[in-house]
């Protein structure tokens, strides 16, 4: 007589103590590595422990932190959005061009956010309605958005932004070294965390990543879910573009070139499966901060940017390989129990 193995796996998973299920995870390993890097850099790298270092570290990683939130949800469904860096550049150009045309900055920013909604909707509709793979679609819109951005301003840059807005982009919360931009990030983090981990919509996101057909049978509207996530990615990327513009005081068509690779690297490093169905936001946030802290420490140690990129790439590859090895080891440990159950 044979028996199914799914119940056995579920029981084995939940017979582990809660602390083990929380601590013995890839996300917790990234958090621990972040702490180790911060402590070691504070002791060994001159200037790393200075308050101003934290300020600039957070300012540097803010666009990645912002975009990584919706990107995490998109990748949990098994999709990807490679156009986010170009959307940052496009929203920057829209903001700059409208300010140059004497529009109030607030209205220009709203128009840039609407462009983000439109761009995300284009990606989502091509994926969900037309049925094209998100990789191919967003490679195309990556080139499209960047082309429109560069074509709009050409080789010129808009730098005439209101002083109060550019100052706000770099201002710190009174009495701290934390930039004000962390406030909207923390609000978005709470919103996305609740959405993903504590709502039926979030459970549907995981279900879509594990199996689209099973999700449909469970009542999840797969197409609508993906469309919403692509729109969220577009509008958050546009918001990141507005911040990017104000932080550097310049709107250019080539702003944030290559940012999409940094976002995806952080999301994968943070424990999100490229095949979908797995991932947690706190691991992704820790991964972004880890990459930022490591890069900051290495720059202060006079390491060149090329070497920093190599080290970051090695860290990403090692994390992916380690996750695969652990999954293989767990499967090997379970196999004798499964064999015994099927033989009963």
C-alpha positions as a printed NumPy array, in Angstrom:
array([[  0.   ,   0.   ,   0.   ],
       [  1.374,   3.401,  -0.967],
       [  0.775,   6.701,   0.746],
       [  1.311,  10.278,  -0.407],
       [  4.399,  12.077,   0.805],
       [  3.007,  15.628,   1.044],
       [  1.551,  15.204,   4.568],
       [  4.836,  13.703,   5.791],
       [  6.778,  16.697,   4.502],
       [  4.368,  19.148,   6.095],
       [  4.622,  17.385,   9.449],
       [  8.413,  17.206,   9.266],
       [  8.624,  20.916,   8.474],
       [  6.517,  21.97 ,  11.441],
       [  7.972,  19.535,  13.962],
       [ 11.094,  21.728,  14.029],
       [ 11.1  ,  24.287,  16.864],
       [  9.894,  27.772,  15.956],
       [ 13.32 ,  29.289,  16.623],
       [ 14.873,  26.911,  14.113],
       [ 12.295,  27.719,  11.463],
       [ 12.983,  31.428,  11.985],
       [ 16.756,  31.421,  12.54 ],
       [ 17.89 ,  28.626,  10.207],
       [ 16.882,  30.439,   7.029],
       [ 18.679,  32.166,   4.198],
       [ 17.127,  35.491,   5.196],
       [ 18.449,  35.187,   8.745],
       [ 21.89 ,  34.349,   7.357],
       [ 21.852,  37.573,   5.335],
       [ 20.865,  39.563,   8.435],
       [ 23.7  ,  37.939,  10.403],
       [ 26.174,  38.668,   7.598],
       [ 25.039,  42.308,   7.541],
       [ 25.734,  42.605,  11.265],
       [ 29.153,  40.981,  10.866],
       [ 30.129,  43.28 ,   7.972],
       [ 28.973,  46.36 ,   9.901],
       [ 30.907,  45.389,  13.043],
       [ 34.095,  44.407,  11.217],
       [ 34.023,  47.518,   9.001],
       [ 33.437,  49.76 ,  12.023],
       [ 36.55 ,  48.335,  13.674],
       [ 38.869,  48.022,  10.69 ],
       [ 37.833,  50.721,   8.183],
       [ 38.606,  54.291,   9.1  ],
       [ 35.561,  56.536,   8.881],
       [ 32.966,  53.777,   8.48 ],
       [ 31.572,  54.275,  11.982],
       [ 31.138,  58.024,  11.465],
       [ 27.485,  59.205,  11.469],
       [ 27.877,  60.852,   8.06 ],
       [ 28.745,  57.455,   6.573],
       [ 25.352,  56.07 ,   7.575],
       [ 23.635,  59.089,   6.05 ],
       [ 25.275,  58.683,   2.658],
       [ 24.924,  54.899,   2.758],
       [ 21.15 ,  55.23 ,   3.182],
       [ 20.938,  57.925,   0.503],
       [ 22.878,  55.697,  -1.906],
       [ 20.716,  52.603,  -1.385],
       [ 17.331,  54.347,  -1.171],
       [ 16.404,  53.893,  -4.871],
       [ 17.302,  50.198,  -4.633],
       [ 15.406,  49.796,  -1.359],
       [ 12.307,  51.401,  -2.84 ],
       [ 12.242,  49.412,  -6.078],
       [ 13.172,  46.143,  -4.35 ],
       [  9.85 ,  46.177,  -2.47 ],
       [  7.532,  45.66 ,  -5.476],
       [ 10.232,  43.718,  -7.344],
       [ 10.182,  41.136,  -4.543],
       [  6.46 ,  40.563,  -5.064],
       [  6.852,  40.391,  -8.847],
       [  9.632,  37.809,  -8.621],
       [  7.715,  35.699,  -6.071],
       [  5.066,  35.255,  -8.781],
       [  7.795,  33.924, -11.073],
       [  7.999,  37.072, -13.222],
       [ 10.643,  39.797, -13.523],
       [ 10.801,  43.48 , -14.461],
       [ 14.027,  44.624, -16.101],
       [ 12.651,  48.042, -17.066],
       [ 12.819,  49.609, -13.585],
       [ 16.132,  51.409, -14.143],
       [ 14.851,  52.918, -17.38 ],
       [ 11.634,  53.974, -15.635],
       [ 13.736,  55.798, -13.05 ],
       [ 15.459,  57.652, -15.897],
       [ 12.175,  58.353, -17.698],
       [ 10.436,  59.729, -14.6  ],
       [ 13.505,  61.871, -13.942],
       [ 13.301,  63.288, -17.453],
       [  9.537,  63.902, -17.216],
       [ 10.02 ,  65.769, -13.947],
       [ 12.917,  67.804, -15.332],
       [ 11.263,  68.634, -18.648],
       [  8.065,  69.854, -16.988],
       [  9.954,  71.936, -14.422],
       [ 11.96 ,  73.421, -17.291],
       [  8.63 ,  74.277, -18.934],
       [  7.73 ,  76.21 , -15.749],
       [  5.311,  73.669, -14.308],
       [  5.098,  73.639, -10.492],
       [  7.344,  70.914,  -9.117],
       [  4.477,  69.14 ,  -7.339],
       [  2.473,  68.829, -10.568],
       [  5.568,  67.67 , -12.46 ],
       [  6.165,  64.962,  -9.86 ],
       [  2.549,  63.776, -10.088],
       [  2.856,  63.543, -13.873],
       [  6.033,  61.482, -13.458],
       [  4.177,  59.098, -11.14 ],
       [  1.394,  58.767, -13.713],
       [  4.017,  57.881, -16.311],
       [  5.182,  55.168, -13.91 ],
       [  1.624,  53.828, -13.657],
       [  1.322,  53.834, -17.459],
       [  4.666,  52.098, -17.954],
       [  3.837,  49.442, -15.377],
       [  0.438,  48.896, -16.98 ],
       [  2.07 ,  48.417, -20.394],
       [  4.355,  45.735, -18.962],
       [  1.511,  44.084, -17.079],
       [ -0.904,  44.026, -20.008],
       [  1.672,  42.594, -22.387],
       [  2.409,  39.83 , -19.881],
       [ -1.135,  39.047, -18.704],
       [ -3.332,  39.832, -21.72 ],
       [ -1.041,  39.181, -24.666],
       [  0.71 ,  36.333, -22.837],
       [  4.295,  37.332, -23.561],
       [  7.111,  36.321, -21.177],
       [  7.987,  39.101, -18.748],
       [ 11.706,  38.745, -19.467],
       [ 11.213,  39.543, -23.16 ],
       [  8.626,  42.261, -22.491],
       [ 10.698,  44.173, -19.955],
       [ 13.874,  43.908, -21.995],
       [ 11.896,  45.649, -24.722],
       [ 10.451,  48.32 , -22.451],
       [ 13.881,  48.798, -20.871],
       [ 15.085,  49.971, -24.275],
       [ 11.827,  51.83 , -25.016],
       [ 11.714,  53.85 , -21.785],
       [ 15.415,  54.645, -21.968],
       [ 15.106,  55.691, -25.597],
       [ 12.223,  58.028, -24.841],
       [ 14.126,  59.495, -21.879],
       [ 17.304,  60.134, -23.841],
       [ 15.369,  61.354, -26.881],
       [ 13.419,  63.877, -24.805],
       [ 16.378,  65.739, -23.315],
       [ 19.15 ,  64.635, -25.633],
       [ 22.547,  65.288, -24.103],
       [ 21.327,  68.166, -21.95 ],
       [ 20.505,  68.063, -18.244],
       [ 17.914,  69.986, -16.255],
       [ 19.346,  71.293, -13.001],
       [ 17.057,  74.199, -12.102],
       [ 14.961,  72.598,  -9.342],
       [ 13.467,  74.4  ,  -6.327],
       [ 16.027,  74.587,  -3.544],
       [ 13.575,  73.437,  -0.868],
       [ 12.957,  70.172,  -2.709],
       [ 16.6  ,  69.362,  -3.417],
       [ 17.485,  70.206,   0.188],
       [ 14.678,  67.945,   1.456],
       [ 15.998,  65.014,  -0.578],
       [ 19.24 ,  65.1  ,   1.416],
       [ 17.966,  66.464,   4.727],
       [ 18.198,  64.413,   7.904],
       [ 15.575,  63.859,  10.559],
       [ 16.228,  66.322,  13.365],
       [ 18.7  ,  64.97 ,  15.903],
       [ 19.594,  61.891,  13.844],
       [ 21.762,  60.875,  10.888],
       [ 18.785,  59.267,   9.109],
       [ 17.593,  60.981,   5.899],
       [ 13.957,  62.074,   5.657],
       [ 13.485,  59.814,   2.635],
       [ 13.56 ,  56.843,   5.016],
       [ 10.092,  57.876,   6.235],
       [  8.296,  57.167,   2.925],
       [ 10.42 ,  54.041,   2.53 ],
       [  9.366,  52.717,   5.938],
       [  5.725,  53.487,   5.14 ],
       [  6.004,  51.561,   1.875],
       [  7.833,  48.723,   3.649],
       [  4.981,  48.331,   6.131],
       [  2.385,  48.478,   3.337],
       [  4.151,  45.863,   1.2  ],
       [  4.921,  43.635,   4.204],
       [  1.265,  43.63 ,   5.285],
       [  0.146,  43.098,   1.698],
       [  2.491,  40.153,   1.152],
       [  2.452,  38.394,   4.507],
       [ -0.917,  39.177,   6.083],
       [ -3.55 ,  39.362,   3.332],
       [ -5.293,  36.93 ,   0.972],
       [ -3.753,  38.888,  -1.915],
       [ -0.281,  38.089,  -0.568],
       [ -1.11 ,  34.403,  -0.199],
       [ -2.264,  34.532,  -3.795],
       [  1.123,  35.936,  -4.826],
       [  2.897,  32.921,  -3.33 ],
       [  0.325,  30.583,  -4.87 ],
       [  0.904,  32.052,  -8.339],
       [  4.653,  31.558,  -7.961],
       [  4.266,  27.942,  -6.89 ],
       [  1.737,  26.985,  -9.559],
       [ -0.418,  29.235, -11.726],
       [ -2.89 ,  26.442, -12.44 ],
       [ -3.273,  25.529,  -8.784],
       [ -3.69 ,  29.217,  -7.931],
       [ -6.517,  29.536, -10.459],
       [ -8.262,  26.478,  -9.01 ],
       [ -7.935,  28.112,  -5.579],
       [ -9.761,  31.2  ,  -6.8  ],
       [ -6.779,  33.501,  -7.409],
       [ -7.112,  35.855, -10.351],
       [ -3.604,  35.305, -11.705],
       [ -3.724,  37.926, -14.442],
       [ -5.108,  40.653, -12.201],
       [ -2.537,  39.875,  -9.509],
       [  0.36 ,  40.206, -11.935],
       [ -1.053,  43.362, -13.517],
       [ -1.354,  45.061, -10.12 ],
       [  2.219,  44.122,  -9.223],
       [  3.667,  45.464, -12.474],
       [  1.781,  48.743, -11.975],
       [  3.105,  48.984,  -8.409],
       [  6.632,  48.381,  -9.687],
       [  6.238,  51.126, -12.289],
       [  4.903,  53.759,  -9.89 ],
       [  7.462,  53.003,  -7.153],
       [ 10.24 ,  53.16 ,  -9.756],
       [  8.91 ,  56.549, -10.852],
       [  8.973,  57.735,  -7.235],
       [ 12.558,  56.51 ,  -6.952],
       [ 13.328,  58.498, -10.105],
       [ 11.955,  61.692,  -8.542],
       [ 14.118,  61.153,  -5.47 ],
       [ 17.139,  60.346,  -7.664],
       [ 16.626,  63.595,  -9.547],
       [ 16.354,  65.721,  -6.414],
       [ 19.197,  63.99 ,  -4.612],
       [ 21.666,  64.752,  -7.427],
       [ 19.913,  67.925,  -8.583],
       [ 19.959,  66.751, -12.191],
       [ 17.475,  65.235, -14.639],
       [ 19.212,  63.291, -17.399],
       [ 18.112,  60.591, -19.786],
       [ 20.886,  58.269, -18.635],
       [ 20.111,  58.553, -14.924],
       [ 20.137,  55.208, -13.06 ],
       [ 21.555,  53.216, -15.982],
       [ 22.103,  49.646, -14.793],
       [ 20.08 ,  50.108, -11.612],
       [ 17.812,  47.192, -12.534],
       [ 20.716,  44.749, -12.166],
       [ 21.497,  46.036,  -8.673],
       [ 17.856,  45.644,  -7.654],
       [ 17.553,  42.104,  -8.991],
       [ 20.883,  41.093,  -7.442],
       [ 19.704,  42.331,  -4.035],
       [ 16.341,  40.58 ,  -4.348],
       [ 17.955,  37.252,  -5.264],
       [ 20.596,  37.636,  -2.565],
       [ 17.81 ,  38.314,  -0.082],
       [ 16.346,  34.858,  -0.587],
       [ 13.741,  35.306,  -3.323],
       [ 13.664,  32.339,  -5.687],
       [ 14.11 ,  33.184,  -9.354],
       [ 11.549,  30.432, -10.057],
       [  8.933,  32.058,  -7.837],
       [  6.986,  30.945,  -4.787],
       [  9.557,  31.884,  -2.147],
       [ 10.885,  35.036,  -0.516],
       [ 10.476,  37.455,   2.386],
       [ 10.806,  41.206,   2.443],
       [ 13.077,  41.437,   5.471],
       [ 15.675,  39.29 ,   3.73 ],
       [ 15.615,  41.571,   0.68 ],
       [ 15.955,  44.736,   2.79 ],
       [ 18.877,  43.15 ,   4.666],
       [ 20.509,  42.195,   1.352],
       [ 20.247,  45.755,   0.013],
       [ 21.806,  47.121,   3.203],
       [ 24.485,  44.418,   3.105],
       [ 25.541,  45.326,  -0.431],
       [ 25.456,  49.024,   0.467],
       [ 27.506,  48.562,   3.643],
       [ 30.042,  46.371,   1.881],
       [ 30.412,  48.834,  -0.999],
       [ 30.732,  51.784,   1.393],
       [ 33.392,  50.037,   3.471],
       [ 35.385,  49.049,   0.412],
       [ 35.244,  52.56 ,  -1.039],
       [ 36.494,  53.992,   2.245],
       [ 39.311,  51.439,   2.078],
       [ 40.233,  52.828,  -1.374],
       [ 39.112,  49.739,  -3.273],
       [ 38.229,  50.455,  -6.905],
       [ 34.67 ,  50.16 ,  -8.195],
       [ 35.625,  47.265, -10.486],
       [ 36.855,  45.216,  -7.526],
       [ 33.706,  46.12 ,  -5.574],
       [ 31.567,  44.82 ,  -8.439],
       [ 33.574,  41.583,  -8.525],
       [ 33.168,  41.052,  -4.785],
       [ 29.431,  41.781,  -4.964],
       [ 29.066,  39.348,  -7.864],
       [ 30.937,  36.623,  -5.997],
       [ 28.707,  37.163,  -2.959],
       [ 25.602,  36.771,  -5.116],
       [ 26.858,  33.628,  -6.849],
       [ 27.924,  32.05 ,  -3.556],
       [ 24.544,  32.766,  -1.986],
       [ 22.662,  31.19 ,  -4.904],
       [ 24.942,  28.136,  -4.957],
       [ 24.688,  27.758,  -1.182],
       [ 20.891,  27.842,  -1.37 ],
       [ 20.909,  25.139,  -4.055],
       [ 23.291,  22.961,  -2.038],
       [ 21.156,  23.294,   1.1  ],
       [ 18.006,  22.401,  -0.846],
       [ 19.763,  19.326,  -2.273],
       [ 20.979,  18.306,   1.193],
       [ 17.482,  18.621,   2.661],
       [ 16.084,  16.522,  -0.153],
       [ 18.709,  13.837,   0.497],
       [ 17.877,  13.78 ,   4.214],
       [ 14.174,  13.356,   3.513],
       [ 14.553,  10.621,   0.912],
       [ 14.964,   7.691,   3.33 ],
       [ 11.778,   8.699,   5.178],
       [  9.861,   9.012,   1.931],
       [ 11.08 ,   5.609,   0.773],
       [ 10.012,   4.026,   4.037],
       [  6.571,   5.611,   3.814],
       [  5.91 ,   4.456,   0.253],
       [  7.042,   0.934,   1.072],
       [  4.598,   0.607,   3.975]])
